[in-house]
Coordinates of C-alpha atoms and ligand atoms in Angstrom, one line a residue:
M1 CA -14.6 -5.0 -12.5
S2 CA -11.9 -3.3 -10.3
V3 CA -10.1 -2.2 -7.2
V4 CA -9.4 1.6 -7.3
V5 CA -7.2 3.0 -4.8
I6 CA -7.7 6.8 -4.0
I7 CA -4.2 8.3 -2.8
G8 CA -3.2 11.7 -1.5
A9 CA -0.5 12.5 -3.7
Q10 CA 0.9 15.5 -1.8
W11 CA 1.0 16.8 1.9
G12 CA -2.8 15.6 2.7
D13 CA -6.2 17.7 2.2
E14 CA -6.1 17.3 -1.4
G15 CA -9.7 16.4 -1.3
K16 CA -9.5 12.4 -1.1
G17 CA -13.1 12.8 0.3
K18 CA -14.7 14.7 -2.1
I19 CA -13.5 12.2 -4.8
V20 CA -14.2 9.1 -2.9
D21 CA -17.8 10.2 -2.0
L22 CA -18.2 10.9 -5.9
L23 CA -16.9 7.6 -7.1
A24 CA -18.4 5.5 -4.5
E25 CA -22.0 5.9 -6.2
K26 CA -20.7 2.9 -8.7
A27 CA -18.9 1.1 -5.9
K28 CA -19.6 -1.9 -3.8
A29 CA -17.4 -1.4 -1.0
V30 CA -15.2 1.7 0.3
V31 CA -12.3 0.9 2.6
R32 CA -10.3 3.4 4.8
F33 CA -7.0 1.6 5.2
S34 CA -4.4 4.1 7.3
G35 CA -4.2 6.8 9.6
G36 CA -6.8 7.2 12.5
D37 CA -8.8 10.6 13.2
N38 CA -5.6 12.5 12.0
A39 CA -7.7 12.8 8.9
G40 CA -10.4 15.0 8.0
H41 CA -12.0 14.3 4.9
T42 CA -14.8 16.9 3.8
V43 CA -17.7 15.7 1.9
I44 CA -20.5 17.9 0.4
N45 CA -23.8 16.3 -1.0
P46 CA -27.5 16.3 -0.3
Y47 CA -27.3 15.0 3.2
G48 CA -25.0 18.2 3.9
E49 CA -21.3 19.0 4.9
F50 CA -19.5 16.4 6.8
K51 CA -16.0 16.4 7.9
L52 CA -15.3 12.6 8.6
H53 CA -12.2 11.3 10.5
L54 CA -12.8 7.7 10.5
V55 CA -16.0 6.7 8.7
P56 CA -15.2 6.2 4.8
S57 CA -16.8 8.5 2.7
G58 CA -18.8 6.1 0.7
I59 CA -21.2 6.0 3.8
F60 CA -23.7 8.0 2.4
H61 CA -24.7 5.4 -0.5
R62 CA -26.8 3.0 0.4
G63 CA -25.8 -0.6 0.1
V64 CA -22.1 0.4 0.0
V65 CA -20.1 -1.7 2.3
C66 CA -18.1 0.7 4.3
V67 CA -15.0 -0.8 6.0
I68 CA -12.5 0.6 8.7
G69 CA -9.7 -1.5 7.6
N70 CA -6.9 -3.1 9.8
G71 CA -4.5 -0.7 9.2
V72 CA -6.6 2.2 10.6
A73 CA -6.1 3.5 14.0
V74 CA -9.8 3.6 15.8
N75 CA -10.1 6.0 18.4
P76 CA -13.5 4.8 19.8
V77 CA -15.0 8.0 21.2
I78 CA -14.5 9.9 18.0
L79 CA -15.9 6.9 15.9
L80 CA -19.1 6.7 18.0
E81 CA -19.6 10.7 17.8
E82 CA -19.2 10.3 14.1
I83 CA -21.5 7.4 13.8
E84 CA -23.9 9.4 15.7
N85 CA -23.8 12.8 13.7
L86 CA -24.4 10.8 10.7
Q87 CA -27.5 8.9 11.9
K88 CA -28.6 12.4 13.1
H89 CA -28.3 13.6 9.5
G90 CA -30.2 10.7 8.4
V91 CA -27.6 8.8 6.9
D92 CA -27.9 4.6 7.3
T93 CA -24.8 3.2 8.9
S94 CA -25.7 -0.4 9.1
H95 CA -23.4 -1.0 6.3
L96 CA -20.2 0.2 8.3
F97 CA -17.9 -2.7 9.6
I98 CA -14.6 -2.0 11.7
S99 CA -11.6 -4.5 11.2
D100 CA -11.1 -6.8 14.3
R101 CA -7.3 -6.3 13.5
A102 CA -7.4 -2.4 13.8
H103 CA -5.6 -1.1 16.6
L104 CA -7.3 1.2 19.1
I105 CA -6.2 4.7 20.0
M106 CA -5.8 4.6 24.0
P107 CA -6.2 7.7 26.6
Y108 CA -2.5 7.4 26.9
H109 CA -1.7 7.8 23.3
T110 CA -3.3 11.1 23.0
L111 CA -1.9 12.3 26.0
L112 CA 1.7 11.1 25.0
D113 CA 1.3 12.8 21.8
G114 CA 0.7 16.2 23.3
L115 CA 3.6 15.8 25.8
E116 CA 5.8 14.8 23.6
E117 CA 4.8 17.7 21.0
E118 CA 5.4 20.0 24.0
R119 CA 9.0 18.3 24.7
R120 CA 10.2 19.1 21.1
G121 CA 9.6 22.8 21.7
E122 CA 10.4 24.8 18.7
G123 CA 11.1 21.6 16.7
A124 CA 7.7 20.2 17.3
I125 CA 6.4 18.1 14.2
G126 CA 2.7 20.1 14.5
T127 CA 0.9 16.9 14.9
T128 CA -2.9 16.5 15.0
R129 CA -2.4 15.4 18.7
K130 CA -4.6 12.6 18.1
G131 CA -2.2 9.8 19.7
I132 CA -1.1 8.6 16.0
G133 CA 2.7 8.3 16.5
P134 CA 2.1 6.6 20.1
V135 CA -0.4 4.3 18.5
F136 CA 1.7 3.2 15.5
A137 CA 5.1 2.8 17.7
D138 CA 2.8 0.5 20.0
K139 CA 1.5 -1.6 17.2
I140 CA 5.2 -2.4 15.9
A141 CA 6.6 -2.5 19.4
R142 CA 3.9 -5.2 19.8
L143 CA 2.2 -3.3 22.8
G144 CA -0.9 -2.6 20.9
I145 CA -4.5 -3.2 21.7
R146 CA -7.0 -4.2 19.3
T147 CA -10.7 -3.9 18.2
C148 CA -11.0 -7.7 18.6
D149 CA -9.6 -7.4 22.2
L150 CA -12.6 -5.0 23.1
L151 CA -15.0 -8.2 22.5
N152 CA -13.2 -10.3 25.2
K153 CA -13.3 -8.3 28.7
K154 CA -11.2 -10.5 30.3
N155 CA -8.3 -10.6 27.8
F156 CA -9.0 -6.9 27.4
R157 CA -8.3 -6.3 31.0
A158 CA -5.1 -8.4 31.3
R159 CA -3.8 -6.7 28.3
L160 CA -4.3 -3.2 29.6
C161 CA -3.1 -3.9 32.9
Q162 CA 0.1 -5.1 31.2
V163 CA 0.7 -2.2 29.0
L164 CA -0.6 0.5 31.2
E165 CA 2.1 -0.4 33.6
T166 CA 4.5 0.5 31.3
K167 CA 2.8 3.6 29.9
N168 CA 2.6 4.6 33.8
A169 CA 6.1 4.3 34.2
I170 CA 6.7 6.5 31.2
L171 CA 4.2 9.5 32.3
T172 CA 5.5 9.7 35.6
K173 CA 9.3 9.1 35.6
I174 CA 9.9 10.9 32.1
Y175 CA 7.1 13.4 31.7
S176 CA 6.2 13.9 35.5
V177 CA 2.6 13.7 35.2
S178 CA 0.1 11.8 37.0
P179 CA -0.6 8.1 36.0
L180 CA -3.6 7.0 34.5
S181 CA -6.3 4.7 36.3
L182 CA -6.6 1.4 34.9
E183 CA -10.4 1.0 36.5
E184 CA -11.4 4.3 34.7
I185 CA -10.1 3.2 31.2
Y186 CA -11.2 -0.2 31.7
E187 CA -14.8 1.1 32.4
Q188 CA -14.7 3.6 29.9
Y189 CA -13.8 1.0 27.0
C190 CA -16.0 -1.6 28.1
S191 CA -19.1 0.7 27.4
Y192 CA -17.4 2.1 24.1
A193 CA -17.1 -2.1 23.3
E194 CA -20.7 -2.7 24.0
R195 CA -21.6 0.1 21.3
L196 CA -19.0 -1.0 19.0
A197 CA -19.2 -4.8 19.1
P198 CA -22.1 -4.9 16.3
F199 CA -19.7 -2.9 14.0
I200 CA -16.5 -5.3 14.6
R201 CA -15.8 -8.3 12.5
D202 CA -13.2 -10.0 10.2
T203 CA -13.4 -7.8 7.4
G204 CA -11.0 -9.9 5.3
P205 CA -13.6 -12.3 3.9
L206 CA -16.2 -9.4 3.2
I207 CA -13.6 -7.9 0.8
Q208 CA -12.5 -10.8 -0.8
D209 CA -16.1 -11.9 -1.5
T210 CA -16.7 -8.5 -3.0
I211 CA -13.5 -9.1 -5.2
S212 CA -14.3 -12.5 -6.4
G213 CA -18.0 -11.5 -7.2
K214 CA -16.2 -9.0 -9.5
Q215 CA -17.7 -5.7 -7.9
P216 CA -16.2 -2.6 -7.7
I217 CA -13.9 -1.5 -4.3
I218 CA -12.5 1.8 -3.5
L219 CA -9.5 2.0 -1.1
E220 CA -9.8 5.6 0.4
G221 CA -6.3 6.8 1.4
A222 CA -5.6 9.2 4.3
Q223 CA -2.9 11.7 4.7
G224 CA -0.8 12.3 1.6
T225 CA 2.2 10.7 0.3
M226 CA 4.6 13.5 1.3
L227 CA 3.8 12.4 5.0
D228 CA 4.8 8.8 4.3
P229 CA 7.5 7.8 7.0
D230 CA 9.5 6.3 4.4
F231 CA 9.0 8.4 1.4
G232 CA 8.0 11.6 3.1
T233 CA 10.0 14.7 4.9
Y234 CA 10.9 12.8 7.8
P235 CA 10.7 13.5 10.5
Y236 CA 8.1 15.6 9.7
V237 CA 5.3 12.8 8.7
T238 CA 2.7 10.9 9.6
S239 CA 3.3 7.3 11.3
S240 CA 1.3 5.0 8.8
S241 CA 1.8 4.7 5.2
P242 CA -0.6 6.9 3.3
T243 CA 0.8 5.2 0.0
A244 CA -0.6 2.9 -2.8
A245 CA 1.7 0.0 -1.3
G246 CA 0.3 0.9 2.2
S247 CA -3.2 0.5 0.8
S248 CA -2.7 -3.3 0.5
I249 CA -1.2 -3.7 4.1
G250 CA -3.9 -1.5 5.5
S251 CA -6.9 -3.7 3.9
G252 CA -5.6 -6.9 3.2
I253 CA -5.8 -6.8 -0.5
N254 CA -3.2 -8.2 -2.2
V255 CA -1.1 -5.8 -4.4
K256 CA -2.1 -8.0 -7.9
Q257 CA -5.4 -6.8 -7.0
L258 CA -5.3 -3.5 -7.4
D259 CA -6.2 -2.1 -10.7
H260 CA -6.3 1.7 -10.6
I261 CA -4.4 3.9 -8.6
I262 CA -5.5 7.4 -8.6
G263 CA -3.5 10.4 -7.1
V264 CA -5.5 13.0 -5.9
F265 CA -3.4 16.4 -6.4
K266 CA -4.7 20.0 -5.4
A267 CA -4.1 22.3 -8.2
Y268 CA -1.6 24.1 -5.8
T269 CA 0.2 23.2 -3.0
T270 CA -0.6 23.1 1.0
R271 CA 0.6 21.6 4.1
V272 CA -0.4 21.7 7.5
G273 CA 2.1 21.4 10.6
G274 CA 6.0 21.7 10.6
G275 CA 8.3 20.8 7.9
P276 CA 9.9 21.8 4.5
M277 CA 7.7 23.0 1.7
P278 CA 9.8 24.2 -0.9
T279 CA 7.1 26.1 -3.0
E280 CA 5.4 27.9 0.1
L281 CA 4.2 31.5 -0.7
K282 CA 4.8 33.7 2.3
D283 CA 3.5 36.4 0.6
K284 CA 0.1 38.0 -0.6
I285 CA -0.7 35.1 -3.2
G286 CA -0.2 32.4 -0.3
E287 CA -2.5 34.6 1.6
F288 CA -4.9 35.2 -1.2
I289 CA -5.0 31.5 -1.8
R290 CA -5.6 30.5 1.9
E291 CA -8.5 33.1 2.1
R292 CA -10.3 32.3 -1.3
A293 CA -10.0 28.4 -0.4
H294 CA -10.8 28.8 3.1
E295 CA -7.5 26.7 3.6
Y296 CA -7.9 25.8 7.3
G297 CA -7.6 22.3 8.6
A298 CA -10.7 19.9 8.7
T299 CA -9.4 18.4 11.9
T300 CA -7.5 21.2 14.0
G301 CA -8.6 24.4 12.3
R302 CA -5.2 25.3 12.0
P303 CA -4.3 27.8 8.9
R304 CA -2.7 25.6 6.0
R305 CA 0.6 26.9 4.2
C306 CA -0.2 27.7 0.7
G307 CA 2.0 27.3 -2.2
W308 CA 2.4 26.9 -6.3
F309 CA 2.2 23.3 -7.5
D310 CA 5.4 21.3 -6.9
A311 CA 6.0 19.1 -10.0
V312 CA 9.3 17.8 -8.3
A313 CA 7.4 16.3 -5.4
G314 CA 4.5 15.4 -7.8
R315 CA 6.4 13.4 -9.9
F316 CA 8.3 11.7 -7.1
S317 CA 5.0 10.9 -5.7
T318 CA 3.4 9.5 -8.9
Q319 CA 6.8 7.0 -8.9
V320 CA 6.4 5.7 -5.6
N321 CA 2.3 5.3 -6.0
G322 CA 2.7 4.3 -10.0
F323 CA -0.5 6.4 -10.7
T324 CA -2.7 5.4 -13.6
G325 CA -4.7 8.5 -13.0
I326 CA -4.9 11.9 -11.4
A327 CA -7.8 13.6 -9.9
L328 CA -6.9 17.3 -9.9
T329 CA -9.0 19.2 -7.2
R330 CA -9.8 23.2 -6.4
L331 CA -8.8 24.1 -9.9
D332 CA -11.7 27.0 -9.3
V333 CA -9.2 28.5 -6.8
L334 CA -6.9 29.8 -9.3
D335 CA -9.6 31.4 -11.3
A336 CA -8.8 34.6 -10.3
L337 CA -5.3 34.8 -11.1
D338 CA -3.5 36.5 -14.0
S339 CA -0.7 34.0 -14.1
I340 CA 0.0 30.6 -12.5
K341 CA 3.1 29.1 -11.6
I342 CA 4.5 25.6 -11.5
C343 CA 7.6 24.5 -10.0
T344 CA 9.7 22.3 -12.5
G345 CA 13.0 21.6 -10.6
Y346 CA 15.1 22.8 -7.6
K347 CA 18.1 24.9 -7.6
L348 CA 20.6 23.5 -5.3
N349 CA 24.3 24.9 -4.9
G350 CA 23.9 26.3 -8.5
N351 CA 22.8 23.2 -10.0
I352 CA 19.2 22.2 -11.1
I353 CA 18.2 18.8 -9.6
K354 CA 14.5 17.2 -10.6
D355 CA 14.9 14.3 -8.0
F356 CA 13.1 14.9 -4.6
P357 CA 15.7 14.9 -1.8
G358 CA 15.5 12.5 1.1
D359 CA 17.5 14.5 3.7
I360 CA 15.4 17.6 4.4
D361 CA 18.5 20.0 5.4
I362 CA 19.2 19.6 1.7
L363 CA 15.6 20.0 0.8
G364 CA 15.6 23.1 3.0
K365 CA 18.2 24.8 0.7
C366 CA 16.1 23.9 -2.5
Q367 CA 15.1 27.0 -4.4
P368 CA 11.9 26.0 -6.8
V369 CA 12.6 26.9 -10.5
Y370 CA 9.4 28.3 -11.8
E371 CA 7.5 27.9 -15.3
E372 CA 4.8 30.7 -15.5
L373 CA 1.4 30.0 -17.4
P374 CA -1.2 32.3 -18.1
G375 CA -4.5 32.4 -16.0
W376 CA -7.8 32.1 -17.3
R377 CA -9.8 34.9 -15.3
I378 CA -13.4 33.5 -15.3
S379 CA -15.5 31.3 -13.2
I380 CA -15.3 27.3 -14.2
S381 CA -17.3 26.2 -11.1
D382 CA -20.2 25.4 -13.3
I383 CA -18.4 23.7 -16.1
R384 CA -18.8 20.0 -16.3
H385 CA -17.4 19.0 -19.6
Y386 CA -13.5 19.0 -20.1
K387 CA -13.7 20.6 -23.5
Q388 CA -15.7 23.7 -22.3
L389 CA -12.7 24.8 -19.9
P390 CA -10.8 27.8 -20.9
A391 CA -8.1 27.3 -23.0
Q392 CA -5.6 28.3 -20.3
A393 CA -6.9 26.2 -17.9
R394 CA -6.8 23.0 -20.0
Q395 CA -2.9 24.3 -21.2
Y396 CA -2.5 24.0 -17.4
I397 CA -3.9 20.7 -16.9
S398 CA -2.0 19.3 -20.1
R399 CA 1.2 20.6 -18.9
L400 CA 0.9 19.0 -15.3
E401 CA 0.0 16.0 -17.4
V402 CA 3.4 16.1 -19.1
L403 CA 5.4 17.2 -16.0
L404 CA 4.0 14.1 -14.1
S405 CA 3.7 11.6 -16.9
C406 CA 0.5 10.7 -15.8
P407 CA -3.0 11.7 -17.5
V408 CA -5.8 13.7 -15.7
S409 CA -9.0 11.6 -15.2
I410 CA -11.0 13.7 -13.2
V411 CA -10.9 17.5 -12.6
S412 CA -12.7 19.1 -9.5
V413 CA -14.0 22.7 -10.0
G414 CA -15.7 23.0 -6.5
A415 CA -16.4 21.2 -3.0
S416 CA -19.7 19.6 -4.2
R417 CA -20.0 16.3 -5.2
D418 CA -21.5 17.5 -8.9
Q419 CA -18.9 20.0 -9.2
S420 CA -16.7 17.4 -10.9
I421 CA -15.5 16.8 -14.8
M422 CA -15.3 13.2 -15.6
V423 CA -12.6 13.1 -18.1
K424 CA -11.9 9.4 -18.2
Q425 CA -14.3 6.7 -16.8
I426 CA -12.9 5.3 -13.7
M427 CA -15.3 2.8 -12.3
Ligands
GDP501 P1 -9.3 15.4 2.2 O1 -8.6 15.2 3.5 O2 -8.0 15.1 1.0 O3 -10.4 14.7 1.9 O4 -9.4 17.0 2.2 P2 -10.2 18.0 3.0 O5 -11.6 18.1 3.3 O6 -9.3 18.1 4.3 O7 -9.8 19.2 2.2 C1 -10.4 19.6 1.1 C2 -10.9 20.9 1.0 O8 -11.4 21.2 -0.4 C3 -12.7 20.8 1.5 O9 -12.5 21.7 2.2 C4 -13.1 20.4 0.6 O10 -14.7 20.6 0.5 C5 -12.5 21.3 -0.6 N1 -13.1 21.0 -2.0 C6 -12.7 19.7 -2.6 N2 -12.5 19.9 -3.8 C7 -12.9 20.9 -4.1 C8 -12.9 21.9 -5.5 O11 -12.4 21.3 -6.5 N3 -12.9 23.2 -5.2 C9 -13.3 24.0 -4.5 N4 -13.0 25.3 -4.0 N5 -12.8 23.2 -3.1 C10 -12.8 21.7 -3.0
IMO502 P1 -6.1 14.2 5.7 O1 -6.6 12.4 5.4 C1 -3.0 16.9 6.3 C2 0.1 16.1 9.4 C3 -0.2 16.9 10.6 C4 1.7 16.6 10.9 C5 1.8 15.4 10.4 C6 1.9 14.4 11.8 O2 -7.4 14.8 6.0 O3 -5.3 14.3 4.5 P2 0.2 13.2 13.0 O4 -1.1 13.8 13.8 O5 -0.2 12.4 11.9 O6 1.1 12.5 13.5 O7 0.7 14.4 12.3 O8 0.9 14.8 9.5 N1 -1.3 15.5 8.9 C7 -2.0 16.1 8.1 N2 -2.1 16.9 7.2 N3 -4.0 16.1 6.0 C8 -3.9 15.1 7.1 O9 -5.2 14.0 6.8 C9 -3.1 14.8 8.1 N4 -3.0 13.8 9.1 C10 -1.8 14.3 9.7 O10 -0.4 18.2 10.3 O11 2.3 17.8 9.9
MG503 MG1 -8.2 16.4 5.2

């Protein structure tokens, strides 16, 4: 059987949650490997509509082991709320596990994220203010506190005491705000520890046993490749790697064990937060897409910036990840358009370039070069077989396959689990 990696191929919110929920039916385990509760994965299935921030989107399938991997930053308050909400809706959460190596989001992380955004003023990144930058900075600076620390109160207190001294110096001396109380945080986190302890364990053997038993595993990405700290539009990026390579580090599954790498692409482009987006439409079409598709953030509710499909960024993302297949989502959103554009190159200083620039000053000067294809002007939401799609929709898909040099494996034509066309079997 196989390890299937589901990756956000653009700037996040591509529909990863929907695709994982769909594929998880045939999986033995689903593992989240990066990000934190900055993610918002919408899942619509017979249990209802959910916006998952930390719990893997495979949770709705009984018997599917769901792991919050070592690469995820866990905010215990958010996680507990999420578990409670799932249970309230009749979802069994007894098959959820949290890696004992995962880092914890602490109150100073969220506080510092907000303060730093205020300080940046006009140049704010537009983060979700969930503490993501600060928690991953602490991980690398060896100042982190992990879920395993929660299981040992004495160690936890000592660690918190040491780290909080540094954090309070920063809060008071640099940001001129009040220090945080050691006692308050300690008490609060001890109460979370009690409730989370049953879920925390070394998840490595669990995952490796599943692989040895030749049972299928899905690795669920968060964010998108163009938000990667190395390959995204730095510094307008997130702080952990949403890529296929990141899936290995964030789960403990070695790179030789990855079998299929599926890039989830929206049929157009969206971005939420600051930073360059070459194909952004600041006109009626952009507004039309946002309203028709209700493009508002699942985590922060912010309006998403909308634009045409960017095949320059898409090709780059395909190379960085080594996609073996594409899940193309939200194709139905384009139903009402007379014609559809695809950006096939960037115009820069009179030349056409095809490579995605690493310097955002250069990227900001790039003008998209478009190719125009005819629309199909009928609803495709009820179609379940590839051949039944209108010829123009198939032409659009084929053109993307050529531009990205990668075959399309799934076409999604609506938000519900069943509104999906399997072009090739993945699991
Ligand atoms: P994720 O973060 O990648 O899981 O994506 P989000 O959940 O943040 O955003 C994707 C949005 O698109 C959600 O509102 C989904 O319900 C919705 N969605 C996913 N696939 C489709 C589709 O094929 N058609 C339509 N109309 N909506 C979709
Ligand atoms: P999912 O998993 C879309 C964006 C933020 C901001 C930048 C940095 O739902 O696709 P951060 O809070 O991570 O420090 O913010 O990254 N961002 C996302 N955009 N979808 C996400 O997750 C995102 N997670 C972070 O908007 O621009
Ligand atoms: Mg999302």
